[in-house]
PDB file of N, CA and C in Angstrom:
ATOM      1  N   MET A   1      13.834 -53.627 -32.030  1.00 48.00           N
ATOM      2  CA  MET A   1      12.899 -52.659 -32.542  1.00 48.00           C
ATOM      3  C   MET A   1      12.793 -51.500 -31.566  1.00 48.00           C
ATOM      4  N   ALA A   2      12.828 -50.360 -32.136  1.00 49.00           N
ATOM      5  CA  ALA A   2      12.733 -49.156 -31.331  1.00 49.00           C
ATOM      6  C   ALA A   2      11.278 -48.887 -30.966  1.00 49.00           C
ATOM      7  N   LYS A   3      11.103 -48.380 -29.765  1.00 58.00           N
ATOM      8  CA  LYS A   3       9.763 -48.051 -29.307  1.00 58.00           C
ATOM      9  C   LYS A   3       9.289 -46.800 -30.043  1.00 58.00           C
ATOM     10  N   ARG A   4       8.098 -46.844 -30.509  1.00 69.00           N
ATOM     11  CA  ARG A   4       7.566 -45.706 -31.243  1.00 69.00           C
ATOM     12  C   ARG A   4       7.198 -44.598 -30.270  1.00 69.00           C
ATOM     13  N   GLY A   5       7.655 -43.348 -30.532  1.00 69.00           N
ATOM     14  CA  GLY A   5       7.398 -42.217 -29.653  1.00 69.00           C
ATOM     15  C   GLY A   5       5.932 -41.813 -29.659  1.00 69.00           C
ATOM     16  N   ALA A   6       5.522 -41.207 -28.583  1.00 72.00           N
ATOM     17  CA  ALA A   6       4.143 -40.742 -28.476  1.00 72.00           C
ATOM     18  C   ALA A   6       3.935 -39.547 -29.401  1.00 72.00           C
ATOM     19  N   SER A   7       2.733 -39.407 -29.854  1.00 82.00           N
ATOM     20  CA  SER A   7       2.455 -38.311 -30.781  1.00 82.00           C
ATOM     21  C   SER A   7       2.337 -36.985 -30.026  1.00 82.00           C
ATOM     22  N   ILE A   8       2.405 -35.906 -30.763  1.00 81.00           N
ATOM     23  CA  ILE A   8       2.293 -34.564 -30.174  1.00 81.00           C
ATOM     24  C   ILE A   8       0.928 -34.392 -29.524  1.00 81.00           C
ATOM     25  N   VAL A   9      -0.087 -34.909 -30.147  1.00 81.00           N
ATOM     26  CA  VAL A   9      -1.439 -34.758 -29.605  1.00 81.00           C
ATOM     27  C   VAL A   9      -1.544 -35.492 -28.270  1.00 81.00           C
ATOM     28  N   GLY A  10      -0.894 -36.606 -28.144  1.00 83.00           N
ATOM     29  CA  GLY A  10      -0.972 -37.384 -26.912  1.00 83.00           C
ATOM     30  C   GLY A  10      -0.228 -36.754 -25.754  1.00 83.00           C
ATOM     31  N   THR A  11       0.839 -35.994 -26.037  1.00 85.00           N
ATOM     32  CA  THR A  11       1.614 -35.405 -24.943  1.00 85.00           C
ATOM     33  C   THR A  11       1.309 -33.928 -24.734  1.00 85.00           C
ATOM     34  N   ALA A  12       1.257 -33.175 -25.808  1.00 89.00           N
ATOM     35  CA  ALA A  12       1.068 -31.736 -25.680  1.00 89.00           C
ATOM     36  C   ALA A  12      -0.392 -31.361 -25.496  1.00 89.00           C
ATOM     37  N   GLY A  13      -1.294 -32.182 -25.991  1.00 90.00           N
ATOM     38  CA  GLY A  13      -2.721 -31.865 -25.891  1.00 90.00           C
ATOM     39  C   GLY A  13      -3.202 -31.706 -24.459  1.00 90.00           C
ATOM     40  N   PRO A  14      -2.992 -32.697 -23.597  1.00 91.00           N
ATOM     41  CA  PRO A  14      -3.435 -32.544 -22.207  1.00 91.00           C
ATOM     42  C   PRO A  14      -2.752 -31.381 -21.482  1.00 91.00           C
ATOM     43  N   PHE A  15      -1.476 -31.182 -21.768  1.00 93.00           N
ATOM     44  CA  PHE A  15      -0.763 -30.069 -21.131  1.00 93.00           C
ATOM     45  C   PHE A  15      -1.363 -28.727 -21.554  1.00 93.00           C
ATOM     46  N   MET A  16      -1.638 -28.561 -22.846  1.00 94.00           N
ATOM     47  CA  MET A  16      -2.223 -27.305 -23.322  1.00 94.00           C
ATOM     48  C   MET A  16      -3.624 -27.098 -22.747  1.00 94.00           C
ATOM     49  N   LEU A  17      -4.402 -28.181 -22.630  1.00 95.00           N
ATOM     50  CA  LEU A  17      -5.723 -28.055 -22.017  1.00 95.00           C
ATOM     51  C   LEU A  17      -5.610 -27.652 -20.544  1.00 95.00           C
ATOM     52  N   PHE A  18      -4.627 -28.198 -19.842  1.00 95.00           N
ATOM     53  CA  PHE A  18      -4.405 -27.844 -18.442  1.00 95.00           C
ATOM     54  C   PHE A  18      -4.032 -26.372 -18.304  1.00 95.00           C
ATOM     55  N   VAL A  19      -3.120 -25.883 -19.146  1.00 96.00           N
ATOM     56  CA  VAL A  19      -2.693 -24.487 -19.094  1.00 96.00           C
ATOM     57  C   VAL A  19      -3.857 -23.558 -19.436  1.00 96.00           C
ATOM     58  N   LEU A  20      -4.597 -23.885 -20.484  1.00 96.00           N
ATOM     59  CA  LEU A  20      -5.728 -23.047 -20.896  1.00 96.00           C
ATOM     60  C   LEU A  20      -6.822 -23.036 -19.828  1.00 96.00           C
ATOM     61  N   GLY A  21      -7.114 -24.190 -19.242  1.00 96.00           N
ATOM     62  CA  GLY A  21      -8.119 -24.251 -18.181  1.00 96.00           C
ATOM     63  C   GLY A  21      -7.693 -23.473 -16.945  1.00 96.00           C
ATOM     64  N   GLY A  22      -6.412 -23.576 -16.572  1.00 97.00           N
ATOM     65  CA  GLY A  22      -5.911 -22.807 -15.437  1.00 97.00           C
ATOM     66  C   GLY A  22      -5.973 -21.324 -15.682  1.00 97.00           C
ATOM     67  N   TRP A  23      -5.635 -20.911 -16.887  1.00 97.00           N
ATOM     68  CA  TRP A  23      -5.672 -19.494 -17.231  1.00 97.00           C
ATOM     69  C   TRP A  23      -7.100 -18.967 -17.163  1.00 97.00           C
ATOM     70  N   LEU A  24      -8.043 -19.707 -17.715  1.00 96.00           N
ATOM     71  CA  LEU A  24      -9.442 -19.264 -17.675  1.00 96.00           C
ATOM     72  C   LEU A  24      -9.974 -19.243 -16.244  1.00 96.00           C
ATOM     73  N   GLY A  25      -9.584 -20.223 -15.428  1.00 96.00           N
ATOM     74  CA  GLY A  25     -10.036 -20.254 -14.040  1.00 96.00           C
ATOM     75  C   GLY A  25      -9.506 -19.086 -13.238  1.00 96.00           C
ATOM     76  N   ILE A  26      -8.217 -18.800 -13.383  1.00 96.00           N
ATOM     77  CA  ILE A  26      -7.621 -17.670 -12.656  1.00 96.00           C
ATOM     78  C   ILE A  26      -8.205 -16.356 -13.148  1.00 96.00           C
ATOM     79  N   MET A  27      -8.437 -16.253 -14.457  1.00 96.00           N
ATOM     80  CA  MET A  27      -9.016 -15.028 -15.011  1.00 96.00           C
ATOM     81  C   MET A  27     -10.411 -14.778 -14.424  1.00 96.00           C
ATOM     82  N   SER A  28     -11.215 -15.829 -14.291  1.00 95.00           N
ATOM     83  CA  SER A  28     -12.557 -15.639 -13.744  1.00 95.00           C
ATOM     84  C   SER A  28     -12.505 -15.274 -12.258  1.00 95.00           C
ATOM     85  N   LEU A  29     -11.567 -15.879 -11.504  1.00 94.00           N
ATOM     86  CA  LEU A  29     -11.440 -15.527 -10.087  1.00 94.00           C
ATOM     87  C   LEU A  29     -11.018 -14.079  -9.901  1.00 94.00           C
ATOM     88  N   VAL A  30     -10.073 -13.614 -10.706  1.00 94.00           N
ATOM     89  CA  VAL A  30      -9.618 -12.231 -10.597  1.00 94.00           C
ATOM     90  C   VAL A  30     -10.732 -11.278 -10.983  1.00 94.00           C
ATOM     91  N   GLN A  31     -11.502 -11.627 -12.003  1.00 94.00           N
ATOM     92  CA  GLN A  31     -12.608 -10.761 -12.413  1.00 94.00           C
ATOM     93  C   GLN A  31     -13.670 -10.683 -11.321  1.00 94.00           C
ATOM     94  N   LYS A  32     -13.942 -11.805 -10.665  1.00 92.00           N
ATOM     95  CA  LYS A  32     -14.915 -11.788  -9.566  1.00 92.00           C
ATOM     96  C   LYS A  32     -14.415 -10.926  -8.414  1.00 92.00           C
ATOM     97  N   LYS A  33     -13.108 -10.983  -8.134  1.00 90.00           N
ATOM     98  CA  LYS A  33     -12.534 -10.159  -7.074  1.00 90.00           C
ATOM     99  C   LYS A  33     -12.672  -8.679  -7.414  1.00 90.00           C
ATOM    100  N   ARG A  34     -12.396  -8.337  -8.667  1.00 90.00           N
ATOM    101  CA  ARG A  34     -12.544  -6.936  -9.092  1.00 90.00           C
ATOM    102  C   ARG A  34     -13.994  -6.482  -8.997  1.00 90.00           C
ATOM    103  N   ASP A  35     -14.917  -7.346  -9.416  1.00 88.00           N
ATOM    104  CA  ASP A  35     -16.333  -6.986  -9.337  1.00 88.00           C
ATOM    105  C   ASP A  35     -16.777  -6.767  -7.892  1.00 88.00           C
ATOM    106  N   MET A  36     -16.304  -7.595  -6.967  1.00 85.00           N
ATOM    107  CA  MET A  36     -16.646  -7.417  -5.558  1.00 85.00           C
ATOM    108  C   MET A  36     -16.050  -6.123  -5.009  1.00 85.00           C
ATOM    109  N   HIS A  37     -14.831  -5.810  -5.435  1.00 81.00           N
ATOM    110  CA  HIS A  37     -14.193  -4.575  -4.967  1.00 81.00           C
ATOM    111  C   HIS A  37     -14.965  -3.354  -5.449  1.00 81.00           C
ATOM    112  N   VAL A  38     -15.390  -3.369  -6.707  1.00 80.00           N
ATOM    113  CA  VAL A  38     -16.144  -2.238  -7.247  1.00 80.00           C
ATOM    114  C   VAL A  38     -17.508  -2.141  -6.581  1.00 80.00           C
ATOM    115  N   ALA A  39     -18.131  -3.289  -6.305  1.00 79.00           N
ATOM    116  CA  ALA A  39     -19.472  -3.286  -5.708  1.00 79.00           C
ATOM    117  C   ALA A  39     -19.452  -2.796  -4.267  1.00 79.00           C
ATOM    118  N   THR A  40     -18.363  -3.053  -3.549  1.00 74.00           N
ATOM    119  CA  THR A  40     -18.318  -2.675  -2.143  1.00 74.00           C
ATOM    120  C   THR A  40     -17.521  -1.406  -1.895  1.00 74.00           C
ATOM    121  N   ARG A  41     -17.074  -0.734  -2.950  1.00 72.00           N
ATOM    122  CA  ARG A  41     -16.292   0.485  -2.750  1.00 72.00           C
ATOM    123  C   ARG A  41     -17.166   1.561  -2.115  1.00 72.00           C
ATOM    124  N   GLY A  42     -16.688   2.139  -1.039  1.00 64.00           N
ATOM    125  CA  GLY A  42     -17.394   3.222  -0.382  1.00 64.00           C
ATOM    126  C   GLY A  42     -18.400   2.765   0.650  1.00 64.00           C
ATOM    127  N   VAL A  43     -18.616   1.460   0.774  1.00 58.00           N
ATOM    128  CA  VAL A  43     -19.586   0.979   1.752  1.00 58.00           C
ATOM    129  C   VAL A  43     -19.085   1.212   3.166  1.00 58.00           C
ATOM    130  N   ASP A  44     -17.777   1.019   3.387  1.00 56.00           N
ATOM    131  CA  ASP A  44     -17.248   1.194   4.731  1.00 56.00           C
ATOM    132  C   ASP A  44     -17.063   2.662   5.097  1.00 56.00           C
ATOM    133  N   ASN A  45     -17.059   3.551   4.119  1.00 54.00           N
ATOM    134  CA  ASN A  45     -16.956   4.985   4.407  1.00 54.00           C
ATOM    135  C   ASN A  45     -18.358   5.519   4.674  1.00 54.00           C
ATOM    136  N   VAL A  46     -18.664   5.753   5.938  1.00 48.00           N
ATOM    137  CA  VAL A  46     -19.998   6.200   6.290  1.00 48.00           C
ATOM    138  C   VAL A  46     -20.221   7.618   5.797  1.00 48.00           C
ATOM    139  N   GLU A  47     -19.239   8.458   5.977  1.00 55.00           N
ATOM    140  CA  GLU A  47     -19.382   9.854   5.592  1.00 55.00           C
ATOM    141  C   GLU A  47     -18.252  10.219   4.634  1.00 55.00           C
ATOM    142  N   GLU A  48     -18.596  10.384   3.377  1.00 63.00           N
ATOM    143  CA  GLU A  48     -17.579  10.750   2.406  1.00 63.00           C
ATOM    144  C   GLU A  48     -17.399  12.259   2.395  1.00 63.00           C
ATOM    145  N   MET A  49     -16.163  12.673   2.135  1.00 64.00           N
ATOM    146  CA  MET A  49     -15.887  14.096   2.062  1.00 64.00           C
ATOM    147  C   MET A  49     -16.363  14.655   0.729  1.00 64.00           C
ATOM    148  N   ASP A  50     -16.759  15.885   0.764  1.00 74.00           N
ATOM    149  CA  ASP A  50     -17.078  16.610  -0.436  1.00 74.00           C
ATOM    150  C   ASP A  50     -15.802  16.710  -1.278  1.00 74.00           C
ATOM    151  N   PRO A  51     -15.872  16.577  -2.609  1.00 75.00           N
ATOM    152  CA  PRO A  51     -14.647  16.651  -3.412  1.00 75.00           C
ATOM    153  C   PRO A  51     -13.877  17.955  -3.218  1.00 75.00           C
ATOM    154  N   LEU A  52     -14.594  19.046  -3.027  1.00 76.00           N
ATOM    155  CA  LEU A  52     -13.920  20.322  -2.792  1.00 76.00           C
ATOM    156  C   LEU A  52     -13.193  20.304  -1.451  1.00 76.00           C
ATOM    157  N   GLU A  53     -13.825  19.723  -0.444  1.00 77.00           N
ATOM    158  CA  GLU A  53     -13.189  19.613   0.866  1.00 77.00           C
ATOM    159  C   GLU A  53     -11.976  18.692   0.808  1.00 77.00           C
ATOM    160  N   ARG A  54     -12.068  17.624   0.028  1.00 75.00           N
ATOM    161  CA  ARG A  54     -10.944  16.699  -0.128  1.00 75.00           C
ATOM    162  C   ARG A  54      -9.759  17.410  -0.772  1.00 75.00           C
ATOM    163  N   MET A  55     -10.022  18.264  -1.781  1.00 76.00           N
ATOM    164  CA  MET A  55      -8.934  19.018  -2.416  1.00 76.00           C
ATOM    165  C   MET A  55      -8.329  20.028  -1.454  1.00 76.00           C
ATOM    166  N   ARG A  56      -9.167  20.677  -0.677  1.00 77.00           N
ATOM    167  CA  ARG A  56      -8.648  21.646   0.295  1.00 77.00           C
ATOM    168  C   ARG A  56      -7.730  20.971   1.298  1.00 77.00           C
ATOM    169  N   LYS A  57      -8.130  19.788   1.745  1.00 77.00           N
ATOM    170  CA  LYS A  57      -7.320  19.064   2.723  1.00 77.00           C
ATOM    171  C   LYS A  57      -6.031  18.552   2.087  1.00 77.00           C
ATOM    172  N   ALA A  58      -6.093  18.069   0.860  1.00 77.00           N
ATOM    173  CA  ALA A  58      -4.917  17.504   0.209  1.00 77.00           C
ATOM    174  C   ALA A  58      -3.885  18.567  -0.138  1.00 77.00           C
ATOM    175  N   TYR A  59      -4.346  19.745  -0.520  1.00 78.00           N
ATOM    176  CA  TYR A  59      -3.419  20.784  -0.959  1.00 78.00           C
ATOM    177  C   TYR A  59      -3.170  21.852   0.083  1.00 78.00           C
ATOM    178  N   GLY A  60      -3.677  21.677   1.280  1.00 74.00           N
ATOM    179  CA  GLY A  60      -3.410  22.606   2.363  1.00 74.00           C
ATOM    180  C   GLY A  60      -4.110  23.942   2.211  1.00 74.00           C
ATOM    181  N   LEU A  61      -5.269  23.947   1.604  1.00 74.00           N
ATOM    182  CA  LEU A  61      -6.033  25.186   1.447  1.00 74.00           C
ATOM    183  C   LEU A  61      -7.053  25.294   2.571  1.00 74.00           C
ATOM    184  N   ASN A  62      -7.410  26.517   2.911  1.00 70.00           N
ATOM    185  CA  ASN A  62      -8.493  26.674   3.868  1.00 70.00           C
ATOM    186  C   ASN A  62      -9.709  27.234   3.143  1.00 70.00           C
ATOM    187  N   ALA A  63     -10.845  27.302   3.829  1.00 63.00           N
ATOM    188  CA  ALA A  63     -12.099  27.650   3.166  1.00 63.00           C
ATOM    189  C   ALA A  63     -12.151  29.102   2.723  1.00 63.00           C
ATOM    190  N   THR A  64     -11.467  30.001   3.411  1.00 65.00           N
ATOM    191  CA  THR A  64     -11.586  31.416   3.076  1.00 65.00           C
ATOM    192  C   THR A  64     -10.625  31.830   1.968  1.00 65.00           C
ATOM    193  N   SER A  65      -9.381  31.433   2.076  1.00 57.00           N
ATOM    194  CA  SER A  65      -8.424  31.816   1.040  1.00 57.00           C
ATOM    195  C   SER A  65      -8.076  30.606   0.193  1.00 57.00           C
ATOM    196  N   GLN A  66      -7.905  30.831  -1.068  1.00 56.00           N
ATOM    197  CA  GLN A  66      -7.597  29.737  -1.983  1.00 56.00           C
ATOM    198  C   GLN A  66      -6.103  29.624  -2.239  1.00 56.00           C
ATOM    199  N   GLN A  67      -5.290  30.235  -1.399  1.00 59.00           N
ATOM    200  CA  GLN A  67      -3.848  30.144  -1.573  1.00 59.00           C
ATOM    201  C   GLN A  67      -3.278  29.176  -0.557  1.00 59.00           C
ATOM    202  N   ARG A  68      -2.278  28.488  -0.979  1.00 58.00           N
ATOM    203  CA  ARG A  68      -1.623  27.518  -0.106  1.00 58.00           C
ATOM    204  C   ARG A  68      -0.799  28.250   0.940  1.00 58.00           C
ATOM    205  N   GLU A  69      -0.863  27.730   2.160  1.00 56.00           N
ATOM    206  CA  GLU A  69      -0.051  28.321   3.209  1.00 56.00           C
ATOM    207  C   GLU A  69       1.420  27.990   2.938  1.00 56.00           C
ATOM    208  N   PRO A  70       2.291  28.981   2.961  1.00 59.00           N
ATOM    209  CA  PRO A  70       3.698  28.705   2.643  1.00 59.00           C
ATOM    210  C   PRO A  70       4.347  27.885   3.749  1.00 59.00           C
ATOM    211  N   THR A  71       5.149  26.941   3.351  1.00 62.00           N
ATOM    212  CA  THR A  71       5.893  26.128   4.296  1.00 62.00           C
ATOM    213  C   THR A  71       7.372  26.364   4.061  1.00 62.00           C
ATOM    214  N   ARG A  72       8.105  26.456   5.144  1.00 67.00           N
ATOM    215  CA  ARG A  72       9.538  26.683   5.042  1.00 67.00           C
ATOM    216  C   ARG A  72      10.220  25.349   4.832  1.00 67.00           C
ATOM    217  N   ILE A  73      10.951  25.243   3.750  1.00 65.00           N
ATOM    218  CA  ILE A  73      11.667  24.011   3.459  1.00 65.00           C
ATOM    219  C   ILE A  73      13.106  24.211   3.887  1.00 65.00           C
ATOM    220  N   ALA A  74      13.530  23.438   4.871  1.00 70.00           N
ATOM    221  CA  ALA A  74      14.887  23.559   5.385  1.00 70.00           C
ATOM    222  C   ALA A  74      15.780  22.539   4.688  1.00 70.00           C
ATOM    223  N   SER A  75      17.053  22.780   4.747  1.00 84.00           N
ATOM    224  CA  SER A  75      17.977  21.815   4.178  1.00 84.00           C
ATOM    225  C   SER A  75      18.128  20.646   5.147  1.00 84.00           C
ATOM    226  N   ILE A  76      18.724  19.603   4.682  1.00 87.00           N
ATOM    227  CA  ILE A  76      18.888  18.411   5.513  1.00 87.00           C
ATOM    228  C   ILE A  76      19.788  18.709   6.706  1.00 87.00           C
ATOM    229  N   GLU A  77      20.804  19.515   6.468  1.00 88.00           N
ATOM    230  CA  GLU A  77      21.710  19.842   7.562  1.00 88.00           C
ATOM    231  C   GLU A  77      20.995  20.631   8.658  1.00 88.00           C
ATOM    232  N   GLU A  78      20.132  21.567   8.265  1.00 87.00           N
ATOM    233  CA  GLU A  78      19.383  22.339   9.258  1.00 87.00           C
ATOM    234  C   GLU A  78      18.414  21.440  10.033  1.00 87.00           C
ATOM    235  N   GLU A  79      17.773  20.509   9.330  1.00 85.00           N
ATOM    236  CA  GLU A  79      16.863  19.580  10.007  1.00 85.00           C
ATOM    237  C   GLU A  79      17.627  18.716  10.999  1.00 85.00           C
ATOM    238  N   LEU A  80      18.802  18.220  10.601  1.00 87.00           N
ATOM    239  CA  LEU A  80      19.605  17.398  11.499  1.00 87.00           C
ATOM    240  C   LEU A  80      20.041  18.184  12.726  1.00 87.00           C
ATOM    241  N   ALA A  81      20.447  19.430  12.518  1.00 88.00           N
ATOM    242  CA  ALA A  81      20.867  20.258  13.649  1.00 88.00           C
ATOM    243  C   ALA A  81      19.697  20.517  14.599  1.00 88.00           C
ATOM    244  N   SER A  82      18.508  20.758  14.065  1.00 86.00           N
ATOM    245  CA  SER A  82      17.359  21.022  14.936  1.00 86.00           C
ATOM    246  C   SER A  82      16.952  19.766  15.707  1.00 86.00           C
ATOM    247  N   ILE A  83      17.031  18.606  15.063  1.00 86.00           N
ATOM    248  CA  ILE A  83      16.684  17.360  15.760  1.00 86.00           C
ATOM    249  C   ILE A  83      17.724  17.050  16.825  1.00 86.00           C
ATOM    250  N   ASN A  84      19.004  17.236  16.496  1.00 87.00           N
ATOM    251  CA  ASN A  84      20.059  16.965  17.473  1.00 87.00           C
ATOM    252  C   ASN A  84      20.001  17.919  18.651  1.00 87.00           C
ATOM    253  N   SER A  85      19.527  19.127  18.436  1.00 89.00           N
ATOM    254  CA  SER A  85      19.418  20.065  19.554  1.00 89.00           C
ATOM    255  C   SER A  85      18.279  19.672  20.499  1.00 89.00           C
ATOM    256  N   LYS A  86      17.281  18.964  19.996  1.00 88.00           N
ATOM    257  CA  LYS A  86      16.152  18.558  20.825  1.00 88.00           C
ATOM    258  C   LYS A  86      16.423  17.263  21.583  1.00 88.00           C
ATOM    259  N   ILE A  87      17.355  16.454  21.094  1.00 86.00           N
ATOM    260  CA  ILE A  87      17.588  15.131  21.673  1.00 86.00           C
ATOM    261  C   ILE A  87      18.939  15.093  22.374  1.00 86.00           C
ATOM    262  N   ASP A  88      18.945  14.549  23.582  1.00 83.00           N
ATOM    263  CA  ASP A  88      20.196  14.335  24.302  1.00 83.00           C
ATOM    264  C   ASP A  88      20.440  12.831  24.344  1.00 83.00           C
ATOM    265  N   ILE A  89      21.477  12.361  23.633  1.00 80.00           N
ATOM    266  CA  ILE A  89      21.693  10.925  23.527  1.00 80.00           C
ATOM    267  C   ILE A  89      22.311  10.335  24.788  1.00 80.00           C
ATOM    268  N   ARG A  90      22.782  11.164  25.697  1.00 84.00           N
ATOM    269  CA  ARG A  90      23.393  10.650  26.921  1.00 84.00           C
ATOM    270  C   ARG A  90      22.395  10.541  28.068  1.00 84.00           C
ATOM    271  N   ASP A  91      21.190  11.030  27.876  1.00 84.00           N
ATOM    272  CA  ASP A  91      20.167  10.985  28.909  1.00 84.00           C
ATOM    273  C   ASP A  91      19.056  10.035  28.449  1.00 84.00           C
ATOM    274  N   PHE A  92      19.087   8.809  28.971  1.00 81.00           N
ATOM    275  CA  PHE A  92      18.082   7.834  28.575  1.00 81.00           C
ATOM    276  C   PHE A  92      17.793   6.896  29.729  1.00 81.00           C
ATOM    277  N   ASP A  93      16.700   6.174  29.637  1.00 85.00           N
ATOM    278  CA  ASP A  93      16.311   5.188  30.645  1.00 85.00           C
ATOM    279  C   ASP A  93      16.322   3.814  30.001  1.00 85.00           C
ATOM    280  N   TYR A  94      16.807   2.846  30.757  1.00 86.00           N
ATOM    281  CA  TYR A  94      16.748   1.472  30.276  1.00 86.00           C
ATOM    282  C   TYR A  94      15.328   0.955  30.400  1.00 86.00           C
ATOM    283  N   LYS A  95      14.837   0.343  29.338  1.00 87.00           N
ATOM    284  CA  LYS A  95      13.524  -0.265  29.370  1.00 87.00           C
ATOM    285  C   LYS A  95      13.693  -1.736  28.994  1.00 87.00           C
ATOM    286  N   PRO A  96      13.279  -2.641  29.865  1.00 89.00           N
ATOM    287  CA  PRO A  96      13.453  -4.056  29.546  1.00 89.00           C
ATOM    288  C   PRO A  96      12.534  -4.489  28.399  1.00 89.00           C
ATOM    289  N   VAL A  97      13.062  -5.371  27.597  1.00 88.00           N
ATOM    290  CA  VAL A  97      12.269  -5.913  26.489  1.00 88.00           C
ATOM    291  C   VAL A  97      11.401  -7.035  27.022  1.00 88.00           C
ATOM    292  N   PRO A  98      10.101  -6.997  26.760  1.00 88.00           N
ATOM    293  CA  PRO A  98       9.240  -8.085  27.241  1.00 88.00           C
ATOM    294  C   PRO A  98       9.616  -9.395  26.566  1.00 88.00           C
ATOM    295  N   ARG A  99       9.755 -10.426  27.370  1.00 87.00           N
ATOM    296  CA  ARG A  99      10.138 -11.730  26.835  1.00 87.00           C
ATOM    297  C   ARG A  99       8.899 -12.635  26.781  1.00 87.00           C
ATOM    298  N   PRO A 100       8.866 -13.493  25.788  1.00 85.00           N
ATOM    299  CA  PRO A 100       7.697 -14.394  25.700  1.00 85.00           C
ATOM    300  C   PRO A 100       7.723 -15.403  26.833  1.00 85.00           C
ATOM    301  N   VAL A 101       6.557 -15.806  27.253  1.00 83.00           N
ATOM    302  CA  VAL A 101       6.433 -16.770  28.341  1.00 83.00           C
ATOM    303  C   VAL A 101       6.693 -18.164  27.779  1.00 83.00           C
ATOM    304  N   ASP A 102       7.626 -18.880  28.395  1.00 75.00           N
ATOM    305  CA  ASP A 102       7.922 -20.248  27.969  1.00 75.00           C
ATOM    306  C   ASP A 102       6.934 -21.197  28.616  1.00 75.00           C
ATOM    307  N   ASP A 103       6.474 -22.164  27.847  1.00 59.00           N
ATOM    308  CA  ASP A 103       5.519 -23.165  28.380  1.00 59.00           C
ATOM    309  C   ASP A 103       6.247 -24.322  28.990  1.00 59.00           C
TER     310      ASP A 103
END
């Protein structure tokens, strides 16, 4: 006689309850984390910048003129040449690497 197989409810039911319970648990933990983040936003910033001042700083504007200061954009080759002219690769000092103390 062949052994009778377990029913779907007996095998899939507990697994589905486990998956659903895990999903609800993780969802509640993530929501609590988001709520804490929203509740504590700005607490560590003692002095917040004025939004106008923040825009001036982000876009490089100053208080008197509302135009951006022009910046010269060089090509990569020009940047490489300027960096290489400032650095001499043959003039360097050896610096020993600190080694961890063995116990």
